[in-house]
Amino acid sequence: MRNKKQTLSKIRTKKSKIAVIGLGYVGLPLAILFAKKGFHVTGYAKTPKKILDIKTGNTEFTHLNSTINRLLNTGKFSAELITSQSLKNNDIIIICLPTPVDSERKPDISSLLQVAKHLSKIPLTNKLIVNESTVAPFTTEKIYGKLGDKYYLACSPERVDPGVNLKSTENIPKLIGGIDKDSLEVALALYKHVIKAEIVPVKNMHTAEMSKMMENTYRAVNIALSNEFAILADSIGIDVLQVIEAAKSKWSYQAHYPGIGVGGHCIPVDPYYVIELAEEKKLTMNVVKQSLKVNESMPDYVLSKIKKYYKKGMKVLIYGITYKKNIPDLRESPVIVLCRLLEKINIEFVVFDPLVDQKTIESLNFSYSTPIRSDIFIVGTDHDKLIIDSKKCITKKTIVIDGKNFFTNPVGKMVIGIGR
Ligand code: SAJ
């Protein structure tokens, strides 16, 4: 029998021991937030390197390292490899794991299934399990809903915007759905400790899962709309950025911007989860599918622009290969897709990204270069350092292929944008 009174009291007095599984840009800031509030938090990861980086205060999240060190010293926070045995000492288990797609763009929830295996081996009575990972509706219940004795289960999809610092986690409105009323109540009591923004209880876990799908598919579709308008704008000589800025004066228009493509492991990925669910129900979701095709075609569109100006022997530098500015993340990067297309037609190029070291660039079989004078300068990612670094690359003869529509003033011989 679940003892809700006891569970709520432990949460309210911060006596509950919290496990956060997954210590990436979602799990680590969340673990730190709970530890800073006074909870005993154990972070779990599956790679020894991740654990070592945390224990030595040497994570990729440089703005968190001093806080991590302080919390490690107070004993409020620790990190360890995930095993069933280690998990069982916790009262609350929050799952913050990536849910990518495979090479066939099929959803891959293997990391979540792995956790379900661990949980099935431990007593769960009175524990609270929360899934923050992005999944299609009904997945949380399917994976974590039948693990044995009486426990609480909720779904609260993460909405962290990678690259924004620790503050973002507590300042983002939080959706929470429970498998039942008591689970919702327990999960609300937990998150009230750390979330300063609005906490939005929803009808059930499926509603929470579907909202996350809607949010990110909405973004993918609207970016595709901007990309399609940009291609039209190019063909009729209108500056699409001026069109977008003008459209923003309408209250019902939310601006999205065309570019070299859509990367990261949220926006180009999540819609495939809902497409798979729709297909199970014999539905096609054409708008979503076509939008993903448009976004995935953008590197090709940029290539067509490069081919108009490239002549054999030209020095081509690609500036930035991460999926988004000021983030060292290469997942689903459209710039890497462009690089592969250039390789296919034997256009030689070099790559520089201020956030990606030479070893990583060369591990992708690309030629590395520091910012140097170029005949063609391709903006792949508009990192903050672009403006300074570009001065070392762009001469009066340089043709700039601006994959992020970054340059609004004339530079070099000419700037070829996306829709402008
Ligand atoms: N992009 C465009 N045009 C746009 C916006 C983005 O081409 O108008 C491209 C970006 O260059 C990038 C990709 O799309 O390659 C994704 O961009 P993003 O800003 O959505 O970046 P993400 O993947 O870090 O998105 C995350 C998402 N958060 C979660 O899924 C939890 C997304 O839902 C958020 O909207 C986004 O952060 C944010 O900005 O908050």
Coordinates of C-alpha atoms and ligand atoms in Angstrom, one line a residue:
M1 CA 0.0 0.0 0.0
R2 CA 1.4 3.5 -0.8
N3 CA 1.7 5.8 2.1
K4 CA 1.1 9.2 0.5
K5 CA 1.2 11.1 3.8
Q6 CA 4.7 9.8 4.6
T7 CA 5.9 10.3 1.0
L8 CA 4.7 13.9 1.0
S9 CA 6.2 14.6 4.4
K10 CA 9.6 13.3 3.3
I11 CA 9.4 15.5 0.2
R12 CA 8.3 18.6 2.1
T13 CA 11.0 18.2 4.7
K14 CA 13.6 17.4 1.9
K15 CA 14.4 14.1 3.5
S16 CA 13.6 12.2 0.2
K17 CA 16.7 10.9 -1.5
I18 CA 16.7 11.9 -5.2
A19 CA 18.3 10.0 -8.0
V20 CA 18.7 11.8 -11.3
I21 CA 19.5 9.4 -14.2
G22 CA 21.3 11.1 -17.1
L23 CA 23.7 14.0 -16.4
G24 CA 23.6 16.0 -19.6
Y25 CA 22.3 19.5 -20.1
V26 CA 18.9 18.4 -18.6
G27 CA 19.8 16.1 -15.7
L28 CA 22.9 17.8 -14.3
P29 CA 21.4 21.3 -13.8
L30 CA 18.3 19.6 -12.4
A31 CA 20.3 17.5 -10.0
I32 CA 22.3 20.6 -8.9
L33 CA 19.0 22.6 -8.3
F34 CA 17.6 19.9 -6.0
A35 CA 21.0 19.6 -4.2
K36 CA 21.2 23.3 -3.7
K37 CA 17.7 23.2 -2.2
G38 CA 19.0 20.8 0.4
F39 CA 18.0 17.4 -1.0
H40 CA 20.5 14.5 -1.0
V41 CA 21.0 13.9 -4.7
T42 CA 22.8 11.1 -6.5
G43 CA 23.4 11.6 -10.2
Y44 CA 23.8 8.5 -12.4
A45 CA 25.5 8.1 -15.7
K46 CA 26.6 5.1 -17.7
T47 CA 30.1 6.2 -18.6
P48 CA 33.0 6.3 -16.2
K49 CA 34.3 9.5 -18.0
K50 CA 31.1 11.4 -17.2
I51 CA 31.4 10.4 -13.5
L52 CA 35.1 11.4 -13.5
D53 CA 34.4 14.7 -15.1
I54 CA 31.8 15.5 -12.4
K55 CA 33.9 14.3 -9.5
T56 CA 36.9 16.4 -10.7
G57 CA 34.6 19.4 -11.4
N58 CA 35.6 19.3 -15.0
T59 CA 32.3 19.0 -16.9
E60 CA 31.6 20.6 -20.3
F61 CA 29.2 22.8 -18.4
T62 CA 31.9 25.2 -17.3
H63 CA 29.4 27.5 -15.6
L64 CA 28.3 24.7 -13.3
N65 CA 31.7 23.3 -12.2
S66 CA 32.2 25.5 -9.1
T67 CA 28.7 24.7 -7.9
I68 CA 29.3 21.0 -8.5
N69 CA 32.5 21.1 -6.5
R70 CA 30.8 22.9 -3.6
L71 CA 27.9 20.4 -3.5
L72 CA 30.3 17.4 -3.8
N73 CA 32.2 18.8 -0.8
T74 CA 29.0 19.2 1.3
G75 CA 28.0 15.6 0.4
K76 CA 24.6 16.8 -0.9
F77 CA 25.5 15.7 -4.4
S78 CA 27.4 12.7 -5.7
A79 CA 27.7 11.0 -9.0
E80 CA 28.0 7.3 -9.8
L81 CA 27.6 4.7 -12.4
I82 CA 24.1 3.3 -12.7
T83 CA 23.3 -0.1 -11.2
S84 CA 20.1 -1.5 -9.8
Q85 CA 21.7 -1.9 -6.4
S86 CA 22.8 1.8 -6.2
L87 CA 19.4 3.0 -7.4
K88 CA 17.4 1.3 -4.7
N89 CA 18.6 3.6 -1.9
N90 CA 16.6 6.5 -3.4
D91 CA 13.0 7.6 -2.8
I92 CA 12.7 9.6 -6.0
I93 CA 14.0 8.6 -9.5
I94 CA 14.0 11.3 -12.2
I95 CA 14.9 10.1 -15.7
C96 CA 16.6 12.6 -18.0
L97 CA 17.9 10.5 -20.9
P98 CA 18.3 11.3 -24.6
T99 CA 15.7 9.8 -26.9
P100 CA 17.3 10.0 -30.4
V101 CA 16.3 8.4 -33.7
D102 CA 18.5 5.8 -35.4
S103 CA 20.0 6.1 -38.9
E104 CA 16.6 5.1 -40.4
R105 CA 15.0 8.0 -38.3
K106 CA 13.2 5.4 -36.2
P107 CA 12.8 6.4 -32.5
D108 CA 15.3 4.8 -30.1
I109 CA 14.2 4.5 -26.5
S110 CA 16.8 1.9 -25.6
S111 CA 18.3 4.0 -22.8
L112 CA 14.8 4.3 -21.1
L113 CA 14.3 0.5 -21.4
Q114 CA 17.6 0.0 -19.8
V115 CA 16.5 2.0 -16.8
A116 CA 13.2 0.0 -16.6
K117 CA 15.3 -3.1 -16.3
H118 CA 17.2 -1.6 -13.4
L119 CA 14.0 -0.5 -11.7
S120 CA 12.3 -3.9 -12.2
K121 CA 15.0 -5.4 -9.9
I122 CA 14.4 -3.1 -6.9
P123 CA 11.5 -2.6 -4.4
L124 CA 9.6 0.4 -5.6
T125 CA 7.0 0.8 -2.8
N126 CA 6.3 4.5 -2.1
K127 CA 9.0 5.6 -4.6
L128 CA 8.3 8.3 -7.1
I129 CA 9.5 7.8 -10.7
V130 CA 9.4 10.8 -13.0
N131 CA 10.2 10.6 -16.7
E132 CA 11.6 13.9 -18.1
S133 CA 12.8 12.3 -21.4
T134 CA 11.0 13.2 -24.6
V135 CA 8.8 10.3 -25.7
A136 CA 5.6 9.8 -27.7
P137 CA 2.3 9.7 -25.8
F138 CA 1.7 6.5 -23.8
T139 CA 5.4 5.6 -23.7
T140 CA 6.0 6.5 -20.1
E141 CA 3.2 4.2 -19.0
K142 CA 4.2 1.5 -21.3
I143 CA 7.8 1.5 -20.1
Y144 CA 7.5 2.4 -16.4
G145 CA 3.8 1.7 -15.6
K146 CA 3.9 -1.9 -14.7
L147 CA 7.1 -2.4 -12.6
G148 CA 5.6 -4.1 -9.7
D149 CA 4.5 -2.9 -6.3
K150 CA 2.8 0.4 -5.4
Y151 CA 4.8 3.4 -6.4
Y152 CA 4.1 6.9 -7.9
L153 CA 4.7 7.6 -11.6
A154 CA 4.7 11.0 -13.4
C155 CA 5.8 12.5 -16.6
S156 CA 7.3 16.0 -16.8
P157 CA 8.9 16.6 -20.2
E158 CA 12.1 18.6 -20.0
R159 CA 12.1 22.0 -21.9
V160 CA 15.6 23.1 -21.3
D161 CA 17.1 25.3 -24.0
P162 CA 20.7 24.0 -24.3
G163 CA 23.3 26.6 -23.9
V164 CA 21.3 28.8 -21.6
N165 CA 22.8 28.6 -18.1
L166 CA 21.6 27.0 -14.9
K167 CA 18.9 29.6 -14.3
S168 CA 16.9 28.3 -17.3
T169 CA 15.9 25.1 -15.6
E170 CA 14.1 26.8 -12.7
N171 CA 12.6 29.5 -14.9
I172 CA 10.9 27.4 -17.5
P173 CA 7.2 26.6 -17.0
K174 CA 6.9 22.9 -16.0
L175 CA 4.2 20.5 -17.3
I176 CA 3.4 17.6 -14.9
G177 CA 1.1 14.6 -15.6
G178 CA 0.6 11.7 -13.2
I179 CA -0.5 8.1 -13.8
D180 CA -3.1 8.9 -11.1
K181 CA -4.1 11.7 -8.8
D182 CA -1.8 10.8 -6.0
S183 CA 1.2 10.6 -8.3
L184 CA 0.5 14.0 -9.7
E185 CA 0.2 15.4 -6.1
V186 CA 3.5 13.9 -5.1
A187 CA 5.3 15.1 -8.2
L188 CA 3.9 18.6 -7.8
A189 CA 5.1 18.7 -4.2
L190 CA 8.6 17.7 -5.4
Y191 CA 9.0 20.3 -8.3
K192 CA 7.5 23.1 -6.2
H193 CA 10.9 23.1 -4.4
V194 CA 12.9 24.0 -7.4
I195 CA 10.7 25.4 -10.2
K196 CA 10.1 29.2 -9.8
A197 CA 8.1 29.4 -13.1
E198 CA 4.5 28.3 -13.5
I199 CA 4.0 24.6 -12.8
V200 CA 1.2 23.3 -15.0
P201 CA -0.6 20.1 -13.9
V202 CA -2.2 18.3 -16.9
K203 CA -4.8 15.7 -17.1
N204 CA -2.5 12.7 -17.4
M205 CA 1.0 11.6 -18.5
H206 CA -0.1 11.2 -22.1
T207 CA -1.2 14.8 -22.3
A208 CA 2.2 15.9 -21.0
E209 CA 4.0 13.7 -23.5
M210 CA 1.8 15.0 -26.4
S211 CA 2.4 18.6 -25.4
K212 CA 6.1 18.2 -25.6
M213 CA 5.7 16.6 -29.1
M214 CA 3.4 19.5 -30.1
E215 CA 5.8 22.2 -28.9
N216 CA 8.8 20.8 -30.8
T217 CA 7.0 19.7 -33.9
Y218 CA 5.4 23.2 -34.0
R219 CA 8.9 24.6 -34.0
A220 CA 10.1 22.3 -36.8
V221 CA 7.1 23.0 -39.0
N222 CA 7.4 26.8 -38.5
I223 CA 11.1 26.7 -39.3
A224 CA 10.3 24.7 -42.4
L225 CA 7.7 27.4 -43.4
S226 CA 10.4 30.1 -43.1
N227 CA 12.8 27.9 -45.1
E228 CA 10.2 27.5 -47.9
F229 CA 9.5 31.2 -47.9
A230 CA 13.2 31.9 -48.1
I231 CA 13.6 29.7 -51.2
L232 CA 10.7 31.6 -52.8
A233 CA 12.1 35.0 -51.7
D234 CA 15.4 34.1 -53.3
S235 CA 13.7 33.4 -56.6
I236 CA 11.8 36.7 -56.6
G237 CA 14.5 39.0 -55.2
I238 CA 12.9 39.8 -51.9
D239 CA 14.8 39.9 -48.6
V240 CA 13.1 37.3 -46.4
L241 CA 14.5 38.8 -43.2
Q242 CA 12.7 42.0 -44.0
V243 CA 9.5 40.0 -44.6
I244 CA 9.8 38.3 -41.3
E245 CA 10.6 41.5 -39.4
A246 CA 7.5 43.1 -41.0
A247 CA 5.3 40.1 -40.2
K248 CA 6.3 40.3 -36.6
S249 CA 4.2 43.4 -36.3
K250 CA 1.2 41.0 -36.5
W251 CA 0.3 39.7 -33.0
S252 CA -0.5 36.2 -34.3
Y253 CA 2.8 35.7 -36.1
Q254 CA 5.7 34.0 -34.2
A255 CA 9.0 34.5 -36.1
H256 CA 11.1 31.6 -37.1
Y257 CA 14.2 31.9 -39.3
P258 CA 15.5 30.2 -42.4
G259 CA 19.0 28.7 -42.4
I260 CA 21.4 26.0 -43.4
G261 CA 19.2 23.4 -41.7
V262 CA 17.8 22.2 -38.4
G263 CA 20.0 20.3 -36.0
G264 CA 20.2 19.3 -32.4
H265 CA 18.5 16.2 -30.9
C266 CA 15.2 17.9 -30.2
I267 CA 13.6 19.7 -33.1
P268 CA 14.7 17.5 -36.1
V269 CA 14.1 14.3 -34.0
D270 CA 11.0 14.6 -31.8
P271 CA 8.5 14.8 -34.7
Y272 CA 9.6 11.3 -35.9
Y273 CA 8.3 10.0 -32.5
V274 CA 4.8 11.4 -33.2
I275 CA 4.9 10.3 -36.9
E276 CA 5.6 6.7 -35.7
L277 CA 2.7 6.8 -33.4
A278 CA 0.5 8.2 -36.1
E279 CA 1.5 5.5 -38.5
E280 CA 0.5 2.9 -35.9
K281 CA -3.0 4.5 -36.2
K282 CA -2.8 4.5 -40.0
L283 CA -2.5 8.4 -40.0
T284 CA 0.1 10.1 -42.2
M285 CA 0.7 13.6 -40.7
N286 CA 1.7 15.1 -44.1
V287 CA 2.4 18.6 -42.8
V288 CA 4.9 17.3 -40.3
K289 CA 6.5 14.9 -42.8
Q290 CA 6.9 17.5 -45.5
S291 CA 8.2 20.0 -43.1
L292 CA 11.0 17.7 -42.0
K293 CA 11.8 17.1 -45.7
V294 CA 12.1 20.8 -46.3
N295 CA 14.4 21.3 -43.3
E296 CA 16.5 18.3 -44.3
S297 CA 16.9 19.7 -47.8
M298 CA 18.4 23.0 -46.6
P299 CA 22.1 21.8 -46.7
D300 CA 21.4 20.8 -50.4
Y301 CA 20.0 24.3 -51.0
V302 CA 23.1 25.9 -49.6
L303 CA 25.2 23.6 -51.7
S304 CA 23.4 24.8 -54.9
K305 CA 24.5 28.4 -53.9
I306 CA 28.1 27.4 -53.4
K307 CA 28.2 25.6 -56.7
K308 CA 27.2 28.9 -58.5
Y309 CA 30.4 30.6 -57.3
Y310 CA 32.9 27.9 -56.7
K311 CA 35.8 27.5 -59.1
K312 CA 38.5 24.7 -58.7
G313 CA 41.3 25.8 -56.5
M314 CA 39.3 28.3 -54.5
K315 CA 40.0 28.3 -50.8
V316 CA 36.8 27.4 -49.0
L317 CA 36.4 27.8 -45.3
I318 CA 33.4 26.6 -43.3
Y319 CA 33.0 28.5 -40.1
G320 CA 31.1 26.6 -37.4
I321 CA 29.9 23.0 -37.6
T322 CA 27.8 22.7 -34.3
Y323 CA 24.0 22.6 -34.6
K324 CA 23.4 25.9 -32.9
K325 CA 25.4 29.0 -31.9
N326 CA 27.6 29.0 -28.8
I327 CA 26.9 25.3 -28.2
P328 CA 29.6 22.6 -28.7
D329 CA 27.1 20.0 -29.8
L330 CA 27.4 18.3 -33.2
R331 CA 24.2 16.1 -33.0
E332 CA 22.2 16.2 -36.2
S333 CA 24.2 19.2 -37.3
P334 CA 23.1 20.3 -40.8
V335 CA 26.6 21.8 -41.4
I336 CA 28.1 18.3 -41.3
V337 CA 25.5 17.2 -43.8
L338 CA 26.7 20.1 -46.1
C339 CA 30.3 19.0 -45.6
R340 CA 29.5 15.5 -46.7
L341 CA 27.7 16.9 -49.8
L342 CA 30.8 19.0 -50.6
E343 CA 33.0 15.9 -50.3
K344 CA 30.8 14.0 -52.7
I345 CA 31.4 16.5 -55.5
N346 CA 35.1 16.9 -54.6
I347 CA 34.9 20.6 -53.5
E348 CA 37.8 20.9 -51.1
F349 CA 37.2 22.8 -47.9
V350 CA 38.6 23.4 -44.4
V351 CA 36.7 23.7 -41.2
F352 CA 37.0 25.9 -38.1
D353 CA 34.7 26.1 -35.1
P354 CA 35.7 28.0 -32.0
L355 CA 33.9 25.4 -29.9
V356 CA 35.2 22.3 -31.6
D357 CA 38.8 21.2 -31.3
Q358 CA 41.0 20.2 -34.1
K359 CA 41.0 16.5 -33.0
T360 CA 37.2 16.3 -33.2
I361 CA 37.1 18.1 -36.6
E362 CA 39.7 15.7 -38.0
S363 CA 37.9 12.7 -36.5
L364 CA 35.1 13.6 -38.8
N365 CA 37.7 13.4 -41.7
F366 CA 37.5 17.1 -42.3
S367 CA 40.6 19.3 -42.8
Y368 CA 41.0 21.7 -39.9
S369 CA 42.2 25.3 -40.3
T370 CA 42.4 28.3 -38.1
P371 CA 40.5 31.3 -39.5
I372 CA 42.4 32.2 -42.7
R373 CA 41.8 34.3 -45.8
S374 CA 39.2 32.5 -48.0
D375 CA 37.8 32.8 -51.5
I376 CA 34.5 31.4 -50.2
F377 CA 33.6 31.8 -46.5
I378 CA 30.6 29.7 -45.5
V379 CA 28.8 30.5 -42.3
G380 CA 27.7 27.2 -40.8
T381 CA 27.1 28.4 -37.2
D382 CA 26.8 31.9 -36.0
H383 CA 28.9 31.7 -32.9
D384 CA 29.4 34.9 -31.0
K385 CA 33.1 34.8 -32.1
L386 CA 32.1 34.8 -35.8
I387 CA 32.3 38.6 -36.1
I388 CA 35.9 38.7 -34.9
D389 CA 37.1 35.6 -36.6
S390 CA 35.5 36.5 -39.9
K391 CA 37.8 39.6 -40.2
K392 CA 40.7 37.2 -40.6
C393 CA 39.0 35.4 -43.4
I394 CA 37.0 37.8 -45.5
T395 CA 38.8 40.0 -48.0
K396 CA 37.3 42.3 -50.7
K397 CA 37.3 39.2 -53.0
T398 CA 35.7 36.8 -50.6
I399 CA 32.2 35.4 -51.5
V400 CA 30.3 34.8 -48.2
I401 CA 27.7 32.0 -48.2
D402 CA 25.8 33.0 -45.1
G403 CA 24.0 29.9 -43.9
K404 CA 22.6 31.7 -40.9
N405 CA 21.8 35.1 -42.5
F406 CA 24.2 36.6 -40.0
F407 CA 25.7 39.4 -42.0
T408 CA 23.2 42.2 -42.4
N409 CA 25.8 44.6 -43.7
P410 CA 27.9 44.1 -46.8
V411 CA 31.2 42.3 -46.3
G412 CA 33.6 40.8 -48.8
K413 CA 32.8 40.8 -52.5
M414 CA 29.2 39.7 -51.8
V415 CA 27.0 38.0 -49.2
I416 CA 24.7 35.2 -50.4
G417 CA 22.1 34.5 -47.8
I418 CA 19.2 32.1 -47.4
G419 CA 16.3 34.0 -48.8
R420 CA 18.2 37.2 -49.2
Ligands
SAJ1 N1 16.6 26.9 -36.1 C1 16.3 27.5 -37.3 N2 15.4 28.5 -37.3 C2 14.9 29.0 -36.1 C3 15.2 28.4 -34.9 C4 16.1 27.3 -34.9 O1 16.8 27.1 -38.3 O2 14.1 29.9 -36.2 C5 17.6 25.8 -36.0 C6 18.8 26.0 -35.1 O3 19.8 26.6 -35.9 C7 19.1 24.6 -34.7 C8 17.7 23.9 -34.7 O4 16.9 24.7 -35.5 O5 19.9 23.9 -35.6 C9 17.2 23.8 -33.3 O6 17.2 25.0 -32.7 P1 16.5 25.4 -31.3 O7 16.7 26.8 -30.9 O8 15.2 24.8 -31.2 O9 17.5 24.6 -30.4 P2 17.4 23.3 -29.5 O10 17.4 22.1 -30.2 O11 18.4 23.5 -28.5 O12 15.9 23.5 -29.0 C10 15.7 23.5 -27.6 C11 14.4 22.8 -27.6 N3 14.2 22.5 -26.3 C12 13.7 21.3 -26.0 O13 13.3 20.5 -26.8 C13 13.6 20.9 -24.6 C14 13.3 23.6 -28.2 O14 12.0 23.0 -27.8 C15 13.3 25.0 -27.6 O15 12.3 25.7 -28.3 C16 14.6 25.6 -27.9 O16 15.6 24.8 -27.2 C17 14.6 27.0 -27.3 O17 15.1 27.9 -28.0 O18 14.1 27.2 -26.3

